[in-house]
Coordinates of C-alpha atoms and ligand atoms in Angstrom, one line a residue:
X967 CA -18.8 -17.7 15.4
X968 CA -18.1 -13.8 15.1
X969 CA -19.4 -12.9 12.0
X970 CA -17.8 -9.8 10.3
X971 CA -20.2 -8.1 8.2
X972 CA -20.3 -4.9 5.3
X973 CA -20.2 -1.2 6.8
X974 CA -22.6 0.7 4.5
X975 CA -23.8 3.8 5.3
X976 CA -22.3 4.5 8.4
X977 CA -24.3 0.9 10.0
X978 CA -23.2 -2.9 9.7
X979 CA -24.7 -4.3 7.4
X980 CA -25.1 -8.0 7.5
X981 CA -24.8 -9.7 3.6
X982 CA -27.3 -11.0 1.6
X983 CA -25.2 -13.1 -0.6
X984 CA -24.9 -16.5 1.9
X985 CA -21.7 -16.9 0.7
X986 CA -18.8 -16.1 3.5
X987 CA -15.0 -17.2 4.0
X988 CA -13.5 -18.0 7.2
X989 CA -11.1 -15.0 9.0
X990 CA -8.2 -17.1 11.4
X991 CA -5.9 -16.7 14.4
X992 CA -2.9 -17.4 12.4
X993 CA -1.0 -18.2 15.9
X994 CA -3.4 -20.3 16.7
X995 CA -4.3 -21.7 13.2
X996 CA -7.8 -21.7 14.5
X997 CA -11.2 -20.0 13.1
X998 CA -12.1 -16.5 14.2
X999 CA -14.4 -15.5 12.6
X1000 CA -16.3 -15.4 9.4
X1001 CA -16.1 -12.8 6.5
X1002 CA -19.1 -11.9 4.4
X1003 CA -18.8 -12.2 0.8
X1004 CA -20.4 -9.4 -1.6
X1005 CA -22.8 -9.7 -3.9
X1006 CA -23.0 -7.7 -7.3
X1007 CA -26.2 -6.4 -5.7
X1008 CA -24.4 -5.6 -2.5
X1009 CA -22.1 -4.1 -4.4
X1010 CA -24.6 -1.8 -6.3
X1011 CA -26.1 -0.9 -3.3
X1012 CA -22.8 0.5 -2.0
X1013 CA -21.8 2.4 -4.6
X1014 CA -25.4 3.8 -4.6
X1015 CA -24.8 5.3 -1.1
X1016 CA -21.3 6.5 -1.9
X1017 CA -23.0 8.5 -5.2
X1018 CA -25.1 9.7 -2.7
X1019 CA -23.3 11.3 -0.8
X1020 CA -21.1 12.5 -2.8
X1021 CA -23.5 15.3 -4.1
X1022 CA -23.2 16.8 -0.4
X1023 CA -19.4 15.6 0.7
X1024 CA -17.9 18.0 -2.6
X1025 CA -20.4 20.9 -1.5
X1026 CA -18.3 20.6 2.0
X1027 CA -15.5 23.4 2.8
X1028 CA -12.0 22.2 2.8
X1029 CA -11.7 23.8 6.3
X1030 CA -14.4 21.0 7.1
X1031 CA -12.7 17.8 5.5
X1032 CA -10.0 18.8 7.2
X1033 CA -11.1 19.4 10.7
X1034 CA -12.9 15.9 10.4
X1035 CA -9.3 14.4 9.3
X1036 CA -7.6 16.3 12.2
X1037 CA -10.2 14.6 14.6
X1038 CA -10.0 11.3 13.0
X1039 CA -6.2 11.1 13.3
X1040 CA -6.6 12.0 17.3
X1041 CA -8.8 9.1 17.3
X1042 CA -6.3 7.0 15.2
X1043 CA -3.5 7.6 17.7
X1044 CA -5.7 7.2 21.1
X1045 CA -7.0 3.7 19.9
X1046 CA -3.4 2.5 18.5
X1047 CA -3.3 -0.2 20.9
X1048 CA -6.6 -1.9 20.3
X1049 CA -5.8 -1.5 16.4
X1050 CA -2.7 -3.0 17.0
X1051 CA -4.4 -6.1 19.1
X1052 CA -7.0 -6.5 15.6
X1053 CA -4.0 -6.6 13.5
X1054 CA -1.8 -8.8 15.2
X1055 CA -4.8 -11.4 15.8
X1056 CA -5.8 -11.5 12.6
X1057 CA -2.4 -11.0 10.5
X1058 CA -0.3 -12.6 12.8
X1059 CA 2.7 -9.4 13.1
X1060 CA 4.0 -9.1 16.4
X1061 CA 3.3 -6.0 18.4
X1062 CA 6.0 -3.6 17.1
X1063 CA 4.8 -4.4 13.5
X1064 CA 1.7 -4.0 14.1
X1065 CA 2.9 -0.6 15.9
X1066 CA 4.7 0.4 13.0
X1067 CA 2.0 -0.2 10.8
X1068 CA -0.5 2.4 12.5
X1069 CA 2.0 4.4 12.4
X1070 CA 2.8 4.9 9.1
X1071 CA -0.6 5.3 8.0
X1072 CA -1.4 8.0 10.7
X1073 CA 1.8 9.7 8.5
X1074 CA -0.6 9.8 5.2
X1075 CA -3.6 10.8 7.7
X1076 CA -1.4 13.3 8.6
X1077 CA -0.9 14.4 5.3
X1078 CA -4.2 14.3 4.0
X1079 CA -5.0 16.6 7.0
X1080 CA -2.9 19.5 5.0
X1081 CA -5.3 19.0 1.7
X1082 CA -6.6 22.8 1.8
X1083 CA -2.8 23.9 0.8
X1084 CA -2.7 20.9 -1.6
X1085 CA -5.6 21.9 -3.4
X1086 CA -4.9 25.0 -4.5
X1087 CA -5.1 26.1 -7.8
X1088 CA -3.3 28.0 -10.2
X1089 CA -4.2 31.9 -11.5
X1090 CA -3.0 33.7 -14.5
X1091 CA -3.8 37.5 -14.7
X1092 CA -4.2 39.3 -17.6
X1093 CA -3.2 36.5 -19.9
X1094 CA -4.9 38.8 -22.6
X1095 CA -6.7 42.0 -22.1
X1096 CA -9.0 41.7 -19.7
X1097 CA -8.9 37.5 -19.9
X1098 CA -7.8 35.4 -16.7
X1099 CA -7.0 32.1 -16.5
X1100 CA -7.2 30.1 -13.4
X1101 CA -7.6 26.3 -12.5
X1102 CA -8.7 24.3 -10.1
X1103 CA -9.0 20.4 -8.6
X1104 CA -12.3 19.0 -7.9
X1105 CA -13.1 15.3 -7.2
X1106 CA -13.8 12.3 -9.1
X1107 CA -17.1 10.9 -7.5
X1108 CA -17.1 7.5 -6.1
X1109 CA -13.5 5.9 -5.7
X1110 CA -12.4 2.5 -4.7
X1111 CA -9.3 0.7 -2.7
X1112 CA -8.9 -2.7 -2.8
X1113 CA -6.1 -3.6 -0.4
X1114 CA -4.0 -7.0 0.4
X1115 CA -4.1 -8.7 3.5
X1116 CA -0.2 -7.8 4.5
X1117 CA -0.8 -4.4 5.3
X1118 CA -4.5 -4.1 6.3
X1119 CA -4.7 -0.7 7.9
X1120 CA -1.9 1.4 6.9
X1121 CA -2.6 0.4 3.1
X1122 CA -6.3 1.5 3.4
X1123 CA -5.1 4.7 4.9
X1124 CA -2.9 5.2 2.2
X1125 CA -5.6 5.5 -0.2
X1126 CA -9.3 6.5 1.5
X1127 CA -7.3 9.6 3.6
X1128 CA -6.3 11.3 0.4
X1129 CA -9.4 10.5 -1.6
X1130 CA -11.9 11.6 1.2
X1131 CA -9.9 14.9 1.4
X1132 CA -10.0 15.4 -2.2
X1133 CA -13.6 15.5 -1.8
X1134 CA -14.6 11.8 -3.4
X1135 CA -16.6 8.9 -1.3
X1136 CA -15.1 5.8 -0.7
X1137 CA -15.7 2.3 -1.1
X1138 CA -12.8 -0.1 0.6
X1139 CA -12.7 -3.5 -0.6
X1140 CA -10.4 -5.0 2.3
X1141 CA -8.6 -8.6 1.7
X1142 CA -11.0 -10.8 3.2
X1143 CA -8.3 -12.8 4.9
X1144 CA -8.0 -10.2 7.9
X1145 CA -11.0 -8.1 7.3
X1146 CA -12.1 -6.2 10.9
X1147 CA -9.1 -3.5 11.1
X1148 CA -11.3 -1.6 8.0
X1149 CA -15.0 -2.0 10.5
X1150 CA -12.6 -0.7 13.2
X1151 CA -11.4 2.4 11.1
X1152 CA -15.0 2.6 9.4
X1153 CA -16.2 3.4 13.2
X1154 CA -13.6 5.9 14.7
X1155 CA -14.1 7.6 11.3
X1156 CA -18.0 8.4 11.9
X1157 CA -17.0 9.4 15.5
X1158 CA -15.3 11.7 14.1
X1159 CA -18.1 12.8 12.4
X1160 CA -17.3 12.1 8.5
X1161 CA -20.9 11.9 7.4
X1162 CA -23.0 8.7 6.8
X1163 CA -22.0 7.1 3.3
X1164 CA -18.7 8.8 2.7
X1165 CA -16.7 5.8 3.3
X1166 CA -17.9 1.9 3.0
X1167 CA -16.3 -1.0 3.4
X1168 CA -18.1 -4.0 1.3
X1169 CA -15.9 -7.6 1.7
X1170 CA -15.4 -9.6 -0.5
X1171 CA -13.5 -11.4 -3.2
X1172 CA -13.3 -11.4 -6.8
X1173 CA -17.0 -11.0 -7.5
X1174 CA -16.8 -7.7 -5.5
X1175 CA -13.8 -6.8 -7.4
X1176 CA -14.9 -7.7 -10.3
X1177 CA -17.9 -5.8 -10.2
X1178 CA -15.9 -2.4 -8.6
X1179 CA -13.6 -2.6 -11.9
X1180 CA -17.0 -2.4 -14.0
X1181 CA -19.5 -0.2 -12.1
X1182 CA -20.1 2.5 -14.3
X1183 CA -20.3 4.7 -11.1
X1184 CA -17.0 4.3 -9.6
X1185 CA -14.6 6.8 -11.0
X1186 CA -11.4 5.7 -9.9
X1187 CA -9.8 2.1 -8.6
X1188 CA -6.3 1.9 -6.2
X1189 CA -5.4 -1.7 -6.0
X1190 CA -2.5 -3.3 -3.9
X1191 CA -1.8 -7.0 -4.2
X1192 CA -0.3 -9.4 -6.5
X1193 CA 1.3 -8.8 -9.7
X1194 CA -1.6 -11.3 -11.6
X1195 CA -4.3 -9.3 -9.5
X1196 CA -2.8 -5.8 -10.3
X1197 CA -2.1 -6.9 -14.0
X1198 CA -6.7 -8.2 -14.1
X1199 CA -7.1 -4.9 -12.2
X1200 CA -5.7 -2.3 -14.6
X1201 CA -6.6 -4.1 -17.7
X1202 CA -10.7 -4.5 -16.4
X1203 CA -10.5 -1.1 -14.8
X1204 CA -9.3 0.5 -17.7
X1205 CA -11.3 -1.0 -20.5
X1206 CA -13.9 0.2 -18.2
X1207 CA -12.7 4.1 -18.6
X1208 CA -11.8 3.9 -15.2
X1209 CA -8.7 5.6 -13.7
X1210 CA -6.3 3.0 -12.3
X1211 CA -3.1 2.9 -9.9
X1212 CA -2.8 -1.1 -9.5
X1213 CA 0.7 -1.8 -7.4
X1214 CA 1.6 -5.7 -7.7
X1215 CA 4.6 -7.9 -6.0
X1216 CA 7.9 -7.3 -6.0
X1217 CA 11.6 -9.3 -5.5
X1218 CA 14.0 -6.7 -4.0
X1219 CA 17.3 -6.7 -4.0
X1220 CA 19.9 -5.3 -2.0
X1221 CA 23.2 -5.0 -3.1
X1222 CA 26.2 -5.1 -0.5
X1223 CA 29.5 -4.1 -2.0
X1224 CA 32.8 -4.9 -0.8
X1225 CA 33.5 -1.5 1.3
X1226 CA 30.3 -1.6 3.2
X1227 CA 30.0 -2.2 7.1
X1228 CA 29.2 -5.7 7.0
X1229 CA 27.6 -5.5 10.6
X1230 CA 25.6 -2.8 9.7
X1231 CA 24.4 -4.9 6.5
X1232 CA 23.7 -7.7 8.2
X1233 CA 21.6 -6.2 10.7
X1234 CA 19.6 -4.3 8.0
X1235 CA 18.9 -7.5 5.3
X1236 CA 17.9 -9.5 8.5
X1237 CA 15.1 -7.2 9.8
X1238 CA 14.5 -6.3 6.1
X1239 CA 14.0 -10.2 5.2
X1240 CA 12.5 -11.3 7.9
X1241 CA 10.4 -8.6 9.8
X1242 CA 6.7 -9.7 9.4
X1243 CA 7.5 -13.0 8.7
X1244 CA 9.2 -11.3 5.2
X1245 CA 5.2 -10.7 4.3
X1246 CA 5.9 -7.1 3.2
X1247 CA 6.2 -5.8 -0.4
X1248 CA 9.5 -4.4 0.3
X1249 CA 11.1 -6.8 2.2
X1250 CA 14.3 -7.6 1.2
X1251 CA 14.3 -11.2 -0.8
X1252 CA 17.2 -11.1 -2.3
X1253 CA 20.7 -9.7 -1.3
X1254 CA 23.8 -9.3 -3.6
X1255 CA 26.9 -9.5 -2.7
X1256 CA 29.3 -8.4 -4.3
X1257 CA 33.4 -9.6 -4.3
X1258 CA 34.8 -11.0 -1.5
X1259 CA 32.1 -9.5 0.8
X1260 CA 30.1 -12.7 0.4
X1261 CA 31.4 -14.9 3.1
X1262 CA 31.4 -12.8 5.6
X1263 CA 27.7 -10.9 5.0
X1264 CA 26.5 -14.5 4.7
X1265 CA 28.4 -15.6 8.1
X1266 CA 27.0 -12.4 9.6
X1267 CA 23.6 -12.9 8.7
X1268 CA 23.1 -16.6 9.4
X1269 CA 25.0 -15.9 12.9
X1270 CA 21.9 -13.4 13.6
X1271 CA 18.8 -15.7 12.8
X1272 CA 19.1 -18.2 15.9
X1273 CA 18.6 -14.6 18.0
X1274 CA 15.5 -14.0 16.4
X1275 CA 12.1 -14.8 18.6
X1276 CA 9.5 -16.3 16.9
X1277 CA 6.6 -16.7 18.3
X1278 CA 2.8 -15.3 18.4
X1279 CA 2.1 -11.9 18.1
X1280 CA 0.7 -11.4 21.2
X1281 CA 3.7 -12.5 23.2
X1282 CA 5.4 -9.5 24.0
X1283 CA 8.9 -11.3 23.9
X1284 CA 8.6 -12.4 19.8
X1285 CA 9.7 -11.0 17.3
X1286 CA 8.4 -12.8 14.2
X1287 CA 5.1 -14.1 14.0
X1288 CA 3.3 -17.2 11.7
X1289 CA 2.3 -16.5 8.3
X1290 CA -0.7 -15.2 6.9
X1291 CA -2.1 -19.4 6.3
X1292 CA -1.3 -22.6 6.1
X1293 CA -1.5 -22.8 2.5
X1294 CA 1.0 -20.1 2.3
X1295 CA 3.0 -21.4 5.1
X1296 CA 3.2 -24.9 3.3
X1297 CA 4.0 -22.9 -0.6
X1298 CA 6.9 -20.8 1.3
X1299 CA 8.5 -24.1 2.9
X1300 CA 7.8 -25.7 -0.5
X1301 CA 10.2 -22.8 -2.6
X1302 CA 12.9 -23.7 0.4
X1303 CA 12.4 -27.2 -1.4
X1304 CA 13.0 -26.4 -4.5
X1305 CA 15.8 -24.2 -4.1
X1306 CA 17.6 -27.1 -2.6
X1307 CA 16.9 -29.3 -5.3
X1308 CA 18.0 -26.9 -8.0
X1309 CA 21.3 -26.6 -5.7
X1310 CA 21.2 -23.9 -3.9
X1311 CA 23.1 -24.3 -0.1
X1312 CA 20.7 -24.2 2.7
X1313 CA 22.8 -22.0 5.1
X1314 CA 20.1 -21.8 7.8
X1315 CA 16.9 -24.3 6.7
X1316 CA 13.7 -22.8 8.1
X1317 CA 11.9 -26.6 8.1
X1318 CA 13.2 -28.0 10.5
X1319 CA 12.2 -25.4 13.1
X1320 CA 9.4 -27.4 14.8
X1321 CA 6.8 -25.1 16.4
X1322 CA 3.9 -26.5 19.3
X1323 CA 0.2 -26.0 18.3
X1324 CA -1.4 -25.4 14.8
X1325 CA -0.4 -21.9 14.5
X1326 CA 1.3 -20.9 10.4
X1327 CA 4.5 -20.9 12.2
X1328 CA 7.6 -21.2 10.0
X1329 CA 11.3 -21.2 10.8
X1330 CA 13.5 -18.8 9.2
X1331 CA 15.5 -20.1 6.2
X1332 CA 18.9 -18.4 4.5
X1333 CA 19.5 -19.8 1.0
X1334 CA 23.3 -19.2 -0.8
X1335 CA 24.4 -19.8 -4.0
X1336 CA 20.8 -18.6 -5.7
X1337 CA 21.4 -17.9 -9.5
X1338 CA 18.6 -16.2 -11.7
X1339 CA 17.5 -19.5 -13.0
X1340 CA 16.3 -20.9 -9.9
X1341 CA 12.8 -20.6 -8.9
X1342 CA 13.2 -19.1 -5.6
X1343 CA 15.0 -16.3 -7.6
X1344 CA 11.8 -15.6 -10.4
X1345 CA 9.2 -16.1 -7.5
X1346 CA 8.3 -13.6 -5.1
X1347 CA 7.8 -15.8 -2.3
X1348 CA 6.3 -13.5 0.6
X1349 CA 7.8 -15.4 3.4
X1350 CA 11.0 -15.1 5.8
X1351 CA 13.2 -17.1 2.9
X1352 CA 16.3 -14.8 1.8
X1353 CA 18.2 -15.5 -1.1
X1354 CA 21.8 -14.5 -1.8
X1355 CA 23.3 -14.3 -5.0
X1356 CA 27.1 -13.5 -5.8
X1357 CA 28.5 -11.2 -8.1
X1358 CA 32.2 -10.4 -9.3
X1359 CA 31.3 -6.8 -10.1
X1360 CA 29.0 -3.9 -9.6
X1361 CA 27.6 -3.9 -13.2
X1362 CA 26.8 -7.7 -12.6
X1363 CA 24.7 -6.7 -9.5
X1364 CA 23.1 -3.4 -11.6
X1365 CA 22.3 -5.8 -14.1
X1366 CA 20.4 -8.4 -11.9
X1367 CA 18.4 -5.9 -10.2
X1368 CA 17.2 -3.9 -13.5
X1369 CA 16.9 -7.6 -15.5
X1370 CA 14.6 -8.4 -12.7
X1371 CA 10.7 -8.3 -13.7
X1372 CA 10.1 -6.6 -10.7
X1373 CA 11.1 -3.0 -9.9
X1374 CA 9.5 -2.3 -6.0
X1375 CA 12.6 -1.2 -4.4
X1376 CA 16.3 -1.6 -4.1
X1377 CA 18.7 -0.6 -1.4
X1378 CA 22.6 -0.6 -1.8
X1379 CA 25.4 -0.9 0.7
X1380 CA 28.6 1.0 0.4
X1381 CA 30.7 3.3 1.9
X1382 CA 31.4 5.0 -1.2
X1383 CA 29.2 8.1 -2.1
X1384 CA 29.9 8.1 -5.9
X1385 CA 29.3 4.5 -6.4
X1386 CA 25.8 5.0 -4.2
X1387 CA 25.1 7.8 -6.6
X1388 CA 25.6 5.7 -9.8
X1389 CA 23.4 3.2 -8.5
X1390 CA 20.4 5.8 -7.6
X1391 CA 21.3 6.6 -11.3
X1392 CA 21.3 3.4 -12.9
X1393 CA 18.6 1.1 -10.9
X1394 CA 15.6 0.7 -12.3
X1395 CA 13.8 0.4 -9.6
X1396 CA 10.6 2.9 -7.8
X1397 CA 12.4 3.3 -4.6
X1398 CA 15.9 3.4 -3.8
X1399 CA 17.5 3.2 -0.9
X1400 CA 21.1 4.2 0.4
X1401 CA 22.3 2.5 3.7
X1402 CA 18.6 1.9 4.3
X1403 CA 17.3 -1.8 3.5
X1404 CA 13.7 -0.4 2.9
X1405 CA 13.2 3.0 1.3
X1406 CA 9.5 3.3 2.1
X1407 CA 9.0 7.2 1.2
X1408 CA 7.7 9.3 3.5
X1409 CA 3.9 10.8 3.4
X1410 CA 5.1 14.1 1.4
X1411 CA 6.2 11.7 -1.3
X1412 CA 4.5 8.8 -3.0
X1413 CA 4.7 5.2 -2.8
X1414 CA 5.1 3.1 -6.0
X1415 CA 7.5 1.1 -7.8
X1416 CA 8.1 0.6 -12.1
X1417 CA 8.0 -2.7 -14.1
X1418 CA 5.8 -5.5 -12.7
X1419 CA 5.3 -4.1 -9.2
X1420 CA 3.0 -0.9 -10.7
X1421 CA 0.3 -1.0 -13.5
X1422 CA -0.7 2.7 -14.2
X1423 CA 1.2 5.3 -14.1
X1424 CA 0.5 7.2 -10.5
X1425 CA 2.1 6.3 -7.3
X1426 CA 0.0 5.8 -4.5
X1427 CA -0.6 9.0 -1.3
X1428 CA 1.8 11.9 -1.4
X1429 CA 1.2 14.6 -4.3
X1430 CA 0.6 11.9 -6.7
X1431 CA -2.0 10.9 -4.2
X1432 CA -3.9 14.0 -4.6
X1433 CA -3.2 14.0 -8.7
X1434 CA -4.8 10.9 -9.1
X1435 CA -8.4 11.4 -6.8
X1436 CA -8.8 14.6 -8.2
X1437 CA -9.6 16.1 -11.8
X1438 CA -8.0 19.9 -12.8
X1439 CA -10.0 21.9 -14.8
X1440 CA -8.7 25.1 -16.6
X1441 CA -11.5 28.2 -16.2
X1442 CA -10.7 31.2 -18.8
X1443 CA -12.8 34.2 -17.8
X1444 CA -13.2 38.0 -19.7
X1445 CA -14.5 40.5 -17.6
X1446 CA -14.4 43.9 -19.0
X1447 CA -13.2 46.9 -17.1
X1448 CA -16.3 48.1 -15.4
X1449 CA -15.5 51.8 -15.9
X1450 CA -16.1 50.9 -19.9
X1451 CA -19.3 49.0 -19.7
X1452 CA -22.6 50.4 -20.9
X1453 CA -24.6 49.9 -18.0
X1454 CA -23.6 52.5 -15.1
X1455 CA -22.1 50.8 -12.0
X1456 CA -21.1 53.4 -10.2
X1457 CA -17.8 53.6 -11.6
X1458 CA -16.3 57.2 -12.7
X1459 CA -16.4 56.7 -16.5
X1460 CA -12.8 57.3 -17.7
X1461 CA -13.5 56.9 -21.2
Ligands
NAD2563 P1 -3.8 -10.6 -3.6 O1 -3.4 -10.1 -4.9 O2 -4.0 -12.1 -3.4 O3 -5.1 -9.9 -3.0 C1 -5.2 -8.5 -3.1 C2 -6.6 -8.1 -3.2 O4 -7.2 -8.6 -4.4 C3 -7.5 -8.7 -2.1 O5 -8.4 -7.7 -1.7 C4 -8.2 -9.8 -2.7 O6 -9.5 -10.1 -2.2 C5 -8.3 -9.4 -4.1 N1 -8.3 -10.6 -5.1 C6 -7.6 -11.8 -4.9 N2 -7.8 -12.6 -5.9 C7 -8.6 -11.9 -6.8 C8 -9.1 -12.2 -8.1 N3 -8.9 -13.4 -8.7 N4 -9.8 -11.3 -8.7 C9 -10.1 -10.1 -8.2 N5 -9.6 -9.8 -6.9 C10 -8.9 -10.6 -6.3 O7 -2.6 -10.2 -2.6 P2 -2.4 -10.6 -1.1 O8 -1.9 -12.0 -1.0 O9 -3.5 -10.1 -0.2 O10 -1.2 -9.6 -0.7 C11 0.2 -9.9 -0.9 C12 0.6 -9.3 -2.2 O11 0.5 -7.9 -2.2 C13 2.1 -9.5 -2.5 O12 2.3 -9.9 -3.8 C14 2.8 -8.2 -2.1 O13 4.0 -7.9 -2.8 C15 1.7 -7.3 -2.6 N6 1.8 -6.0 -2.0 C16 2.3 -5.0 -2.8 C17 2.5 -3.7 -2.3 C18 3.0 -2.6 -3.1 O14 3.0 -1.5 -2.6 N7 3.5 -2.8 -4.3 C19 2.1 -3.5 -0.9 C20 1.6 -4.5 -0.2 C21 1.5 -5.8 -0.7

């Protein structure tokens, strides 16, 4: 059995604790490996590294963080297709998620890459005689990232790249369900020559976690996950004078108004629900329709899903892949159940897709006539299962998405530029998107969304990025006019 072990110190390090959790093919549904499981010890031990070398990693020139960064990313984008190969065969994705993925952390790679400009400081001159004020950013000390298995390279990259550039050391806490894309990252990140201890990846579950939230030595904590995890997250972190950005679930909604091009809707909710198997915290779960556009988006949409390959990863020809594990296969089929018996109408019914082999395969379900009372409407379910609620109006569509406990993101269709505005206005929502069913932002700005998706109040890589793994400080200096001091300096005297 391959055994996946902690990377400490720029070695594998093999745990201690005898505790482990198994690490599937989801395709396959059969064991891959096996994850070690942190001790608090093992934990220590990390974090004791990471202090480490942190005393040398903030005495290194910015030029230096960044040429390692630069080389790192060249790495990143050479080795994209065996990245993509861990990914898909421990997550599941297909290919061009899996693709996509990479890619979008090598944007915040990318990013970080640019942190001499971002660091600058401010200066004051002559703020009173002879006094200047100037400030500057230094690091925190040792950081952590503690990521969910949906996303598990590009969400570490969203975190570690920034931090490490800021001048911190790392400690990644991976989801243990698809743990080796983090040893892969941890080794093209030494060949690249970031020095021994700066970043560490220690697995585990919620002993690890628990014991990163109350280290005394780790500075700062970005979690991604679950709105109950986020929620223990921030509150542990905090009381523990921690700084914490903990982003939870989410349940977004896109709202399709009469005017918009139906066709061009449809398209977008049906990769936006079910793309990775609708495991992605801003898939589309829900989509509103508004007027007399509902029959038609719903025809549209359910007309697409037969199209739609499903199949393993690896298969070049699918298009959706199986889900994370059984137990979440079997608790997404379960809400299809429910909805069903609440009354909801089963336009397309994703049981009764019936799949060969063992694999967490599960057919693609489209569920109409979904009020807010339902439970498939209050859950975020995390599986290729959209919902569509109808609304007479616009204000009744506003009010469902900023009633909703969840505020990740939220797209609108229209043609209509004013009524688009209003809603970028009016939605209370992180992310917005116009015409584009998932408004992920781009590296330059930060990821993050408001209510129950994000405890804290910094969004994750972009300029809030650097805010948060870095501390300002305000320096306010006098230096008297050398041609007046005492002592001669070699300065004409003028006075
Ligand atoms: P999860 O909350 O189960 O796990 C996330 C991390 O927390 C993992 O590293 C896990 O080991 C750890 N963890 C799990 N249970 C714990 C406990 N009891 N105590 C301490 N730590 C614990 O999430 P997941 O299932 O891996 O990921 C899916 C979830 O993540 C979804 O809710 C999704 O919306 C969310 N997500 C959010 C964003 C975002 O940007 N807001 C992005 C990706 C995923």
């Amino acid at each position: 059995m391959n055994r996946i072990s902690h990377y400490i110190n720029g070695k594998v390090v093999p745990g201690q604790s005898g505790r482990t959790a198994p690490v599937y093919n989801p395709a396959t549904g059969a064991q891959a490996s096996e994850v070690d499981l942190a001790s608090v010890e093992e934990v220590d031990a990390a974090v004791q590294v990471a202090l480490e070398a942190f005393a040398a990693w903030r005495k290194s020139s910015l030029s230096r963080r960044s040429e390692i960064l630069f080389r790192f990313r060249d790495l990143l984008d050479h080795n994209r297709s065996e990245l993509a190969a861990i990914l898909t065969s421990e997550h599941g994705k297909v290919r061009a998620d899996a693709m996509g993925e990479i890619a979008r952390g090598l944007e915040n790679v990318e990013f970080a890459c640019g942190a001499p400009h971002l660091l600058k400081g401010g200066y004051s001159e002559q703020v009173a005689t002879e006094v200047d004020v100037h400030s500057i950013r230094q690091p925190l000390g040792v950081v952590a990232g503690i990521t969910p298995f949906n996303f598990p390279a590009m969400v570490p990259m969203w975190m570690f790249a920034t931090a490490i550039a800021c001048g911190n050391t790392f400690i990644l806490k991976p989801s243990e369900k698809d743990p080796s894309s983090s040893m892969f990252i941890a080794d093209l990140l030494k060949d690249a020559g970031l020095p021994d201890g700066v970043f560490n990846v220690v697995h585990g579950d919620a002993v690890s976690v628990d014991r990163i939230l109350e280290h005394p030595d780790v500075k700062a904590v970005s979690f991604v996950g679950s709105t109950p995890i986020a929620r223990h997250v921030y509150e542990r972190g905090t009381a523990h004078g921690k700084r914490v950005q903990a982003l939870g679930g989410a349940k977004n909604h896109m709202v399709v108004l009469p005017d918009a091009d139906v066709a061009a809707a449809a398209d977008a909710a049906v990769s936006a629900a079910y793309g990775s198997a609708g495991e992605r915290c801003m898939a589309v779960s829900v989509v509103v329709a508004v007027g007399d556009v509902a029959d038609e988006l719903v025809g549209a949409i359910a007309e697409r899903i037969p199209k739609i390959v499903i199949g393993p990863g690896d298969d070049p020809a699918s298009e959706m892949g199986p889900l994370i594990t059984k137990v979440h296969r079997d608790s997404v089929a379960a809400h299809v159940t429910s909805a069903e018996e609440e009354g909801a109408t089963l336009v397309v019914d994703g049981r009764q897709t019936t799949f060969d082999g063992d694999g967490f395969f599960l057919g693609i379900s489209l569920v109409d006539h979904v009020t807010p009372d339902m439970g498939i409407y209050q859950t975020e379910v995390f599986g290729p299962v959209l919902a569509v609620v109808r609304a007479d109006t616009y204000d009744q569509a506003v009010t469902l998405v900023n009633e909703n406990a969840y505020g990740n993101g939220t797209a609108i269709f229209t043609r209509d530029g004013g009524a688009a505005r209003r809603f970028q206005f009016e939605a209370e929502a992180g992310m917005v998107g116009v015409n584009v069913p998932i408004p992920v932002p781009v590296a330059y700005y930060s990821f993050g969304g408001w209510k129950a998706s994000l405890f804290g109040d910094t969004h994750m890589y972009g300029p809030d990025g650097i805010h948060f793994y870095t501390r300002t400080k305000v320096v306010t200096s006098r230096w008297p006019d050398p041609t007046t001091s005492s002592v001669d300096l070699g300065f004409p005297q003028t006075r």
